[in-house]
Tab-separated table of C-alpha atoms and ligand atoms in Angstrom:
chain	number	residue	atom	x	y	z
A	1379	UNK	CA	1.195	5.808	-41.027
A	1380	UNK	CA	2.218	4.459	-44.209
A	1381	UNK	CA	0.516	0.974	-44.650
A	1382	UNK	CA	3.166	-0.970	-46.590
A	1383	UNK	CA	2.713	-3.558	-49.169
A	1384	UNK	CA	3.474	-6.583	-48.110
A	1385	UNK	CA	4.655	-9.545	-50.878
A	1386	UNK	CA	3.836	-12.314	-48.163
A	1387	UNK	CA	0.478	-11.256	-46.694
A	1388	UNK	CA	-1.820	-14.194	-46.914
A	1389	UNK	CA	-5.405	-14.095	-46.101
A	1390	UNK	CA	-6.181	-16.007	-42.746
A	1391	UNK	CA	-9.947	-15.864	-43.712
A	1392	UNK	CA	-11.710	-16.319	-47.002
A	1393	UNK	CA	-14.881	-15.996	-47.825
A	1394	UNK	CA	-16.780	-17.080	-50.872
A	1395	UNK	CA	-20.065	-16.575	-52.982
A	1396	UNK	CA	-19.741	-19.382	-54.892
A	1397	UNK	CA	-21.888	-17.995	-58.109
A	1398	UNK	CA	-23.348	-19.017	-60.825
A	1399	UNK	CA	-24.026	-22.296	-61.787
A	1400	UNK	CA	-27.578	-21.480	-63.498
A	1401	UNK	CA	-25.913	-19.851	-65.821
A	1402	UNK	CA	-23.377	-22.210	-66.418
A	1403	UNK	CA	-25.846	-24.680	-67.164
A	1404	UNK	CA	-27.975	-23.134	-69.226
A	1405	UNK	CA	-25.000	-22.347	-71.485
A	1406	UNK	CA	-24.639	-26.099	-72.047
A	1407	UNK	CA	-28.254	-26.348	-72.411
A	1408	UNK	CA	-28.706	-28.200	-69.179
A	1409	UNK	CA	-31.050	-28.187	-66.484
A	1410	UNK	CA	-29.937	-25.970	-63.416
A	1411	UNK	CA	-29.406	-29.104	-61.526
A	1412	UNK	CA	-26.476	-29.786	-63.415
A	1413	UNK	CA	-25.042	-26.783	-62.927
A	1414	UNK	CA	-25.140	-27.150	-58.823
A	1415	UNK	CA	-23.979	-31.074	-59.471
A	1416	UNK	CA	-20.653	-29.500	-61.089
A	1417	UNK	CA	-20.766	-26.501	-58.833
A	1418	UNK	CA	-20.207	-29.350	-56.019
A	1419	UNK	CA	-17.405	-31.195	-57.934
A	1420	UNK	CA	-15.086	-27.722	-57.692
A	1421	UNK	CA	-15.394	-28.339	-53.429
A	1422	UNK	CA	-13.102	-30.210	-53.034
A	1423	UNK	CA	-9.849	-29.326	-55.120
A	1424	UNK	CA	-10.930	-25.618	-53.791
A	1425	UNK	CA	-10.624	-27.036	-49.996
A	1426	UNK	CA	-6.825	-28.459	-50.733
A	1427	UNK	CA	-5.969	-25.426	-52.321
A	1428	UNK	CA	-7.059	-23.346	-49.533
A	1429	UNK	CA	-5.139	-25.378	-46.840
A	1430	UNK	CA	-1.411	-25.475	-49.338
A	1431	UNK	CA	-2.252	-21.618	-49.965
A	1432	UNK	CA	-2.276	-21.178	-45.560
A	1433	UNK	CA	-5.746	-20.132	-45.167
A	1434	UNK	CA	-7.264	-21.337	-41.590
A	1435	UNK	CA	-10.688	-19.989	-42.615
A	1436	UNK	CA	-12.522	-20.674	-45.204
A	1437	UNK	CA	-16.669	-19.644	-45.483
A	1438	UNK	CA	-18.051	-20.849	-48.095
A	1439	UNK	CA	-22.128	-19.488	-49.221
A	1440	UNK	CA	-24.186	-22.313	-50.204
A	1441	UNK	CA	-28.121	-20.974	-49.725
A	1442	UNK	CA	-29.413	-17.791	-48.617
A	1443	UNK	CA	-32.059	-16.983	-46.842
A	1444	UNK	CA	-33.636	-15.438	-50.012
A	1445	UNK	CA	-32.586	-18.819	-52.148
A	1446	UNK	CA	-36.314	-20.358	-50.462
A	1447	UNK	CA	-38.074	-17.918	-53.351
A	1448	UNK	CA	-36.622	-20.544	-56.049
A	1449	UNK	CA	-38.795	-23.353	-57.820
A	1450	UNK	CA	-39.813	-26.217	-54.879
A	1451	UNK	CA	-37.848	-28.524	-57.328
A	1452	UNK	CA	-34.733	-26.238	-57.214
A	1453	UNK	CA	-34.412	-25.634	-53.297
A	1454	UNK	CA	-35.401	-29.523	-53.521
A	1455	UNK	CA	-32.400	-30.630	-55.629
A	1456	UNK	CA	-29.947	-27.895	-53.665
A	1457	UNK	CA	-30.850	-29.875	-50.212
A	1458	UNK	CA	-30.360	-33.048	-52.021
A	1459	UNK	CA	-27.292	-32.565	-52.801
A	1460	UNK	CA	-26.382	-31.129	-49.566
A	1461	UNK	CA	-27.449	-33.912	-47.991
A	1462	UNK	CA	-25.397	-36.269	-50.848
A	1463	UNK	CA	-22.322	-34.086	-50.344
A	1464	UNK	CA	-22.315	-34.199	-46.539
A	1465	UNK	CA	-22.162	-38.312	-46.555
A	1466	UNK	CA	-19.655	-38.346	-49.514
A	1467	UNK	CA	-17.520	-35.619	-48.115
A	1468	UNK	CA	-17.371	-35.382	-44.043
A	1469	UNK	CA	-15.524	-38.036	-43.383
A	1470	UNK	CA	-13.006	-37.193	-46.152
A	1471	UNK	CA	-13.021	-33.578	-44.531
A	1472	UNK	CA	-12.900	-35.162	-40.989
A	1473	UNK	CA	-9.730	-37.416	-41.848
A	1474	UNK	CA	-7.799	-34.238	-43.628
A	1475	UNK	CA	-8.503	-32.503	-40.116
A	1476	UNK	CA	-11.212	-30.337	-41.610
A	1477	UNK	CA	-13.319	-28.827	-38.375
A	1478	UNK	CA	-17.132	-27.542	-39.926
A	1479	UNK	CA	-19.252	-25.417	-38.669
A	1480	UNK	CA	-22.484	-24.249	-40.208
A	1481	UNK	CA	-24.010	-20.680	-40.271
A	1482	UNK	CA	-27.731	-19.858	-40.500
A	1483	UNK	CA	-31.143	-20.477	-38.973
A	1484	UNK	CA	-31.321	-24.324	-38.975
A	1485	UNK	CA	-35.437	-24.251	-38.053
A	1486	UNK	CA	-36.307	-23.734	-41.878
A	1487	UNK	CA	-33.821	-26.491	-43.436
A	1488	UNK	CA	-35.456	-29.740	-43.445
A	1489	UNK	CA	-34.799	-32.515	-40.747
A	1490	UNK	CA	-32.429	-35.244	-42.358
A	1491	UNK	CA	-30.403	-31.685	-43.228
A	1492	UNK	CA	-30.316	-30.698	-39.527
A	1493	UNK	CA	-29.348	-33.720	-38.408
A	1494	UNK	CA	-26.635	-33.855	-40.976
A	1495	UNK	CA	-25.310	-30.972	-39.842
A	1496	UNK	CA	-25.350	-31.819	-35.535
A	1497	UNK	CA	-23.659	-34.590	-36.991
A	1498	UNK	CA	-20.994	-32.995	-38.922
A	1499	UNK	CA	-20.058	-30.270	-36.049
A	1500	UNK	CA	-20.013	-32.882	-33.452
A	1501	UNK	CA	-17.530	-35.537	-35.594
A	1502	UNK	CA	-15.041	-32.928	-36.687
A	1503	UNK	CA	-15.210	-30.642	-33.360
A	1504	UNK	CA	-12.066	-31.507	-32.397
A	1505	UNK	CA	-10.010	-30.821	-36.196
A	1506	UNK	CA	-7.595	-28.022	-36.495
A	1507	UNK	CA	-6.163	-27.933	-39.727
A	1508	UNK	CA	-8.768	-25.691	-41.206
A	1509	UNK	CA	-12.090	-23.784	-40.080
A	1510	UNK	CA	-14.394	-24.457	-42.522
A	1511	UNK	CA	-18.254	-22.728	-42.598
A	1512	UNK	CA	-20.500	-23.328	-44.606
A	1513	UNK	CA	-23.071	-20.652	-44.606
A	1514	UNK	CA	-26.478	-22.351	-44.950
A	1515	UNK	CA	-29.880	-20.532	-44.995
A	1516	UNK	CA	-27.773	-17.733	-44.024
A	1517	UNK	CA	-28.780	-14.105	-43.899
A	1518	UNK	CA	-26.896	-11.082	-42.894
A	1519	UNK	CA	-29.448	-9.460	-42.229
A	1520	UNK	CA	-31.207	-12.555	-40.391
A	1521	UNK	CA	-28.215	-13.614	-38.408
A	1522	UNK	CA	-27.955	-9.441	-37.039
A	1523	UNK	CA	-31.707	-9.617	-36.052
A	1524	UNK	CA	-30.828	-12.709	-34.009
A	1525	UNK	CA	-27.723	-11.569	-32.575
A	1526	UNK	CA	-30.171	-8.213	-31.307
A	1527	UNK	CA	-32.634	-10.622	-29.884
A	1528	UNK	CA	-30.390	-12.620	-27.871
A	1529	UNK	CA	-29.062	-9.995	-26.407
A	1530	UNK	CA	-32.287	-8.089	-25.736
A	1531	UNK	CA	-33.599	-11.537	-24.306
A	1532	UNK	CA	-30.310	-12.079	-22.327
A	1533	UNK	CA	-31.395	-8.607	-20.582
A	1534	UNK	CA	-28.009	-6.521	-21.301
A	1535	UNK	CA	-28.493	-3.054	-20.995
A	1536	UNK	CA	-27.935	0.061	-23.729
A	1537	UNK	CA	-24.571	0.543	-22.605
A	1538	UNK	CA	-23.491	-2.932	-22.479
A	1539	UNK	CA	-23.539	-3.121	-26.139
A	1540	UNK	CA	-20.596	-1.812	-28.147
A	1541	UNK	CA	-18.836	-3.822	-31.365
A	1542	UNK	CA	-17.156	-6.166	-29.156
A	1543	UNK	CA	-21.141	-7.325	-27.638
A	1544	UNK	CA	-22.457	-7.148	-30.249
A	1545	UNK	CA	-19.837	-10.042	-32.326
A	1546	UNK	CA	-19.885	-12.002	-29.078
A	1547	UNK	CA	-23.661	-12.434	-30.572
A	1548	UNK	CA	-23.223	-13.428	-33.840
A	1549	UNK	CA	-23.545	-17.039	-34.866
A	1550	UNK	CA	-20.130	-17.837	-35.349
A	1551	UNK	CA	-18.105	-15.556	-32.556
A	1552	UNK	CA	-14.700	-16.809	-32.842
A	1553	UNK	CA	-14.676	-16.572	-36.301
A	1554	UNK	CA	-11.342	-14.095	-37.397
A	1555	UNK	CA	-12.177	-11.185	-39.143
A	1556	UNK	CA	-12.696	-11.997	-42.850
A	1557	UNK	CA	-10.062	-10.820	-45.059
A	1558	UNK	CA	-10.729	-11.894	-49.048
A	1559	UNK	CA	-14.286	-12.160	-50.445
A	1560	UNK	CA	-14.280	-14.293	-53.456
A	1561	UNK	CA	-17.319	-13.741	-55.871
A	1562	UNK	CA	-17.771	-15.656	-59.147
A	1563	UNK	CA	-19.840	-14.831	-62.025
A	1564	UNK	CA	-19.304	-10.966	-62.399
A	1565	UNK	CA	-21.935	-9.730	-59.867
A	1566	UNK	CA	-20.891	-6.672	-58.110
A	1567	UNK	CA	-22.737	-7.145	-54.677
A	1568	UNK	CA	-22.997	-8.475	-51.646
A	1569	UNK	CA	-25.891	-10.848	-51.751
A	1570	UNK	CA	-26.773	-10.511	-48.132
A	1571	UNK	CA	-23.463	-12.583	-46.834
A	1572	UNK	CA	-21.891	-11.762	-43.485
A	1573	UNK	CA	-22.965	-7.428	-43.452
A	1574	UNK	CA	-20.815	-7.452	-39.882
A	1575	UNK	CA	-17.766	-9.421	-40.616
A	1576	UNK	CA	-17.223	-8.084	-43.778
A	1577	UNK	CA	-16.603	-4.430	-43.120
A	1578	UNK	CA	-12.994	-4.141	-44.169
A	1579	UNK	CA	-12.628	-7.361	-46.261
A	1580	UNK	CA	-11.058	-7.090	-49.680
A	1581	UNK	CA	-12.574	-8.134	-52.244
A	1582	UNK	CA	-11.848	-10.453	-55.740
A	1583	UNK	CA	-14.828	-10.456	-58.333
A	1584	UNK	CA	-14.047	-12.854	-61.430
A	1585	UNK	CA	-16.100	-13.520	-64.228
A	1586	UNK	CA	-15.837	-16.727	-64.344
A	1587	UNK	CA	-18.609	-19.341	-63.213
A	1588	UNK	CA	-18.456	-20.947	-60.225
A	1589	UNK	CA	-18.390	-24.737	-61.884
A	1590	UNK	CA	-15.580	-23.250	-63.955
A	1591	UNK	CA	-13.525	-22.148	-60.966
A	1592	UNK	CA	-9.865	-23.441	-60.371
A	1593	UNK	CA	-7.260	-23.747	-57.480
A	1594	UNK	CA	-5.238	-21.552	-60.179
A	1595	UNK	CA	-7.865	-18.784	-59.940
A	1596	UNK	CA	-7.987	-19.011	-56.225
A	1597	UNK	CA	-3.993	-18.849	-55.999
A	1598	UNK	CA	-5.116	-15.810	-58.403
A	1599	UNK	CA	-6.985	-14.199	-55.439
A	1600	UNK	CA	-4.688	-14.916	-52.978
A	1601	UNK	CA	-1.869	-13.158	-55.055
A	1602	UNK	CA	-3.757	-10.113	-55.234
A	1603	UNK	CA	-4.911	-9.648	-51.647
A	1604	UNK	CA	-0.962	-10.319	-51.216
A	1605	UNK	CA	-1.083	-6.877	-52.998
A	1606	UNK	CA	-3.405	-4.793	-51.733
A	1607	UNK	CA	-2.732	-2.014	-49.318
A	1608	UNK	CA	-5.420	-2.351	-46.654
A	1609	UNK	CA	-5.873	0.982	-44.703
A	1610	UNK	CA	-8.349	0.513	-42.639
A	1611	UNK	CA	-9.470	4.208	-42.419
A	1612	UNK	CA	-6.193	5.195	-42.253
A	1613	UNK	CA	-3.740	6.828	-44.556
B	3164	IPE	C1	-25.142	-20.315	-57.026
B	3164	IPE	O1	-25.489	-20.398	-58.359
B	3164	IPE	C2	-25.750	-21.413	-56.193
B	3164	IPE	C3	-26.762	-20.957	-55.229
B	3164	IPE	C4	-27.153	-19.733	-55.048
B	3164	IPE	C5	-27.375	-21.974	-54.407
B	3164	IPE	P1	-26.861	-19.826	-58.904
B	3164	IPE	O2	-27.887	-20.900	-58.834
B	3164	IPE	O3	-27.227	-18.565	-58.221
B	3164	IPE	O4	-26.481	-19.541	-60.424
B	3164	IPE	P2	-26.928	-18.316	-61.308
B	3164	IPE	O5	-26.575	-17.070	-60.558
B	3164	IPE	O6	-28.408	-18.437	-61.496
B	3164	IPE	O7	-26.167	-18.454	-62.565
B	3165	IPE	C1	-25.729	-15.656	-53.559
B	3165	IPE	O1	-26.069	-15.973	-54.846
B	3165	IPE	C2	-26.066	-16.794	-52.634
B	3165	IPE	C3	-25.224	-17.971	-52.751
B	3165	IPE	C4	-24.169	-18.076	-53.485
B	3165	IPE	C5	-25.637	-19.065	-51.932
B	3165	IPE	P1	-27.495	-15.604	-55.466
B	3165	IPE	O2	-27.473	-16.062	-56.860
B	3165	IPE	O3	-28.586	-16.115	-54.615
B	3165	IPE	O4	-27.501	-14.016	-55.352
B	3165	IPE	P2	-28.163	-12.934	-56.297
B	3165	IPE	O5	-29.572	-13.378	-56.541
B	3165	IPE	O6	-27.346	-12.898	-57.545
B	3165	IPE	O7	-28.046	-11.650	-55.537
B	3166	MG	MG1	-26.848	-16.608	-58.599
């Protein structure tokens, strides 16, 4: 069957590896700090964009499981300002009808961050103008490796697992299927972000860093997904 394009196709679900603020630091001579501070400040014009451009789903990567290997004072400053951003901004997100949801192992982060999070879920659980995740010490791999574990310790048997099991497992099972994966900064992989849910995701690599990125560029992405003939296998 001939997949059509289709002028008005929006993405439902976006997904984004917000990259690069090192480097856009150390342009200006700065300390990476900086960098994450103004990586931060793009959050929120991104988030209104997202809702006027229809999206219901919007992941955004904020640590990886690997980010831990960075200097103490790095991962130090990046759960600072977690922590910072989650009192400045949930109860912005909360009145604009924002429901959050985090994705990752919480055991690792540190305490005031858990609780920050329990927090967050439970005050917007009820929201449903947009799904917003924020995948924190998140692993692909990690989060498949738990999803096998519960269901080896929930006792299910060989052939009780197909695709439909196995999602039911992951962290975030009613999340829709993702459909745009934004990268900044110019890398061409993956980075270890959602291996399951992004099997037939499009993707949108820019160059530009993710401080520098604008609701223009993300009506950018949007356009071309709008574009894109998604076959799925097929023809
Ligand atoms: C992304 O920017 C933020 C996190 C991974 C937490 P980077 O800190 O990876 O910036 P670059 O890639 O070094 O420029
Ligand atoms: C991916 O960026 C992780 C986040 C954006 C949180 P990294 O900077 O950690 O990824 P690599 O090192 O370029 O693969
Ligand atoms: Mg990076």
């Amino acid at each position: 069957m001939l997949t059509r394009l289709d002028p008005g196709q929006k993405p439902r679900h976006v997904a984004v590896i917000m990259d690069g603020n090192g480097r856009w630091a150390q342009r200006r001579w700065l300390p990476r700090a900086a960098g994450h501070r103004a990586g931060v400040a793009v959050l929120e014009p991104l988030i209104e964009v997202a809702g006027e451009t229809g999206v219901e789903t919007l992941t955004l990567y904020a640590f990886s499981t690997e980010n831990w290997a960075r200097p103490e004072d790095e991962v130090g400053t990046l759960m600072q300002l977690f922590l910072e951003t989650a009192r400045a901004k949930v109860p912005q997100l909360n009145e604009r009808g924002a429901r959050l949801r985090f994705l990752g192992r919480r055991d690792r982060l540190p305490a005031s961050v858990r609780s920050a999070i329990e927090e967050a879920e439970e005050l917007t659980a009820a929201n449903g103008q947009l799904d917003l995740y924020i995948a924190l010490n998140y692993g692909g791999r990690s989060e498949l490796v738990d999803a096998a574990r519960r269901m080896i310790s929930d006792g299910l048997a060989p052939e009780e697992v197909d695709e439909q099991t196995f999602a039911s497992y992951l962290y975030a099972p009613e999340v829709p299927e993702i459909d745009l994966v934004i990268r900044t900064s110019g890398e061409l992989r993956v980075s270890n972000f959602l291996l399951w849910q992004i099997a037939y995701a499009e993707f949108y690599v820019t160059d530009t860093l993710w401080p520098d990125f604008s609701p223009e560029e993300f009506r950018r992405a949007v356009e071309s997904f709008a574009s894109r003939s998604r076959r799925r296998g097929g023809v």
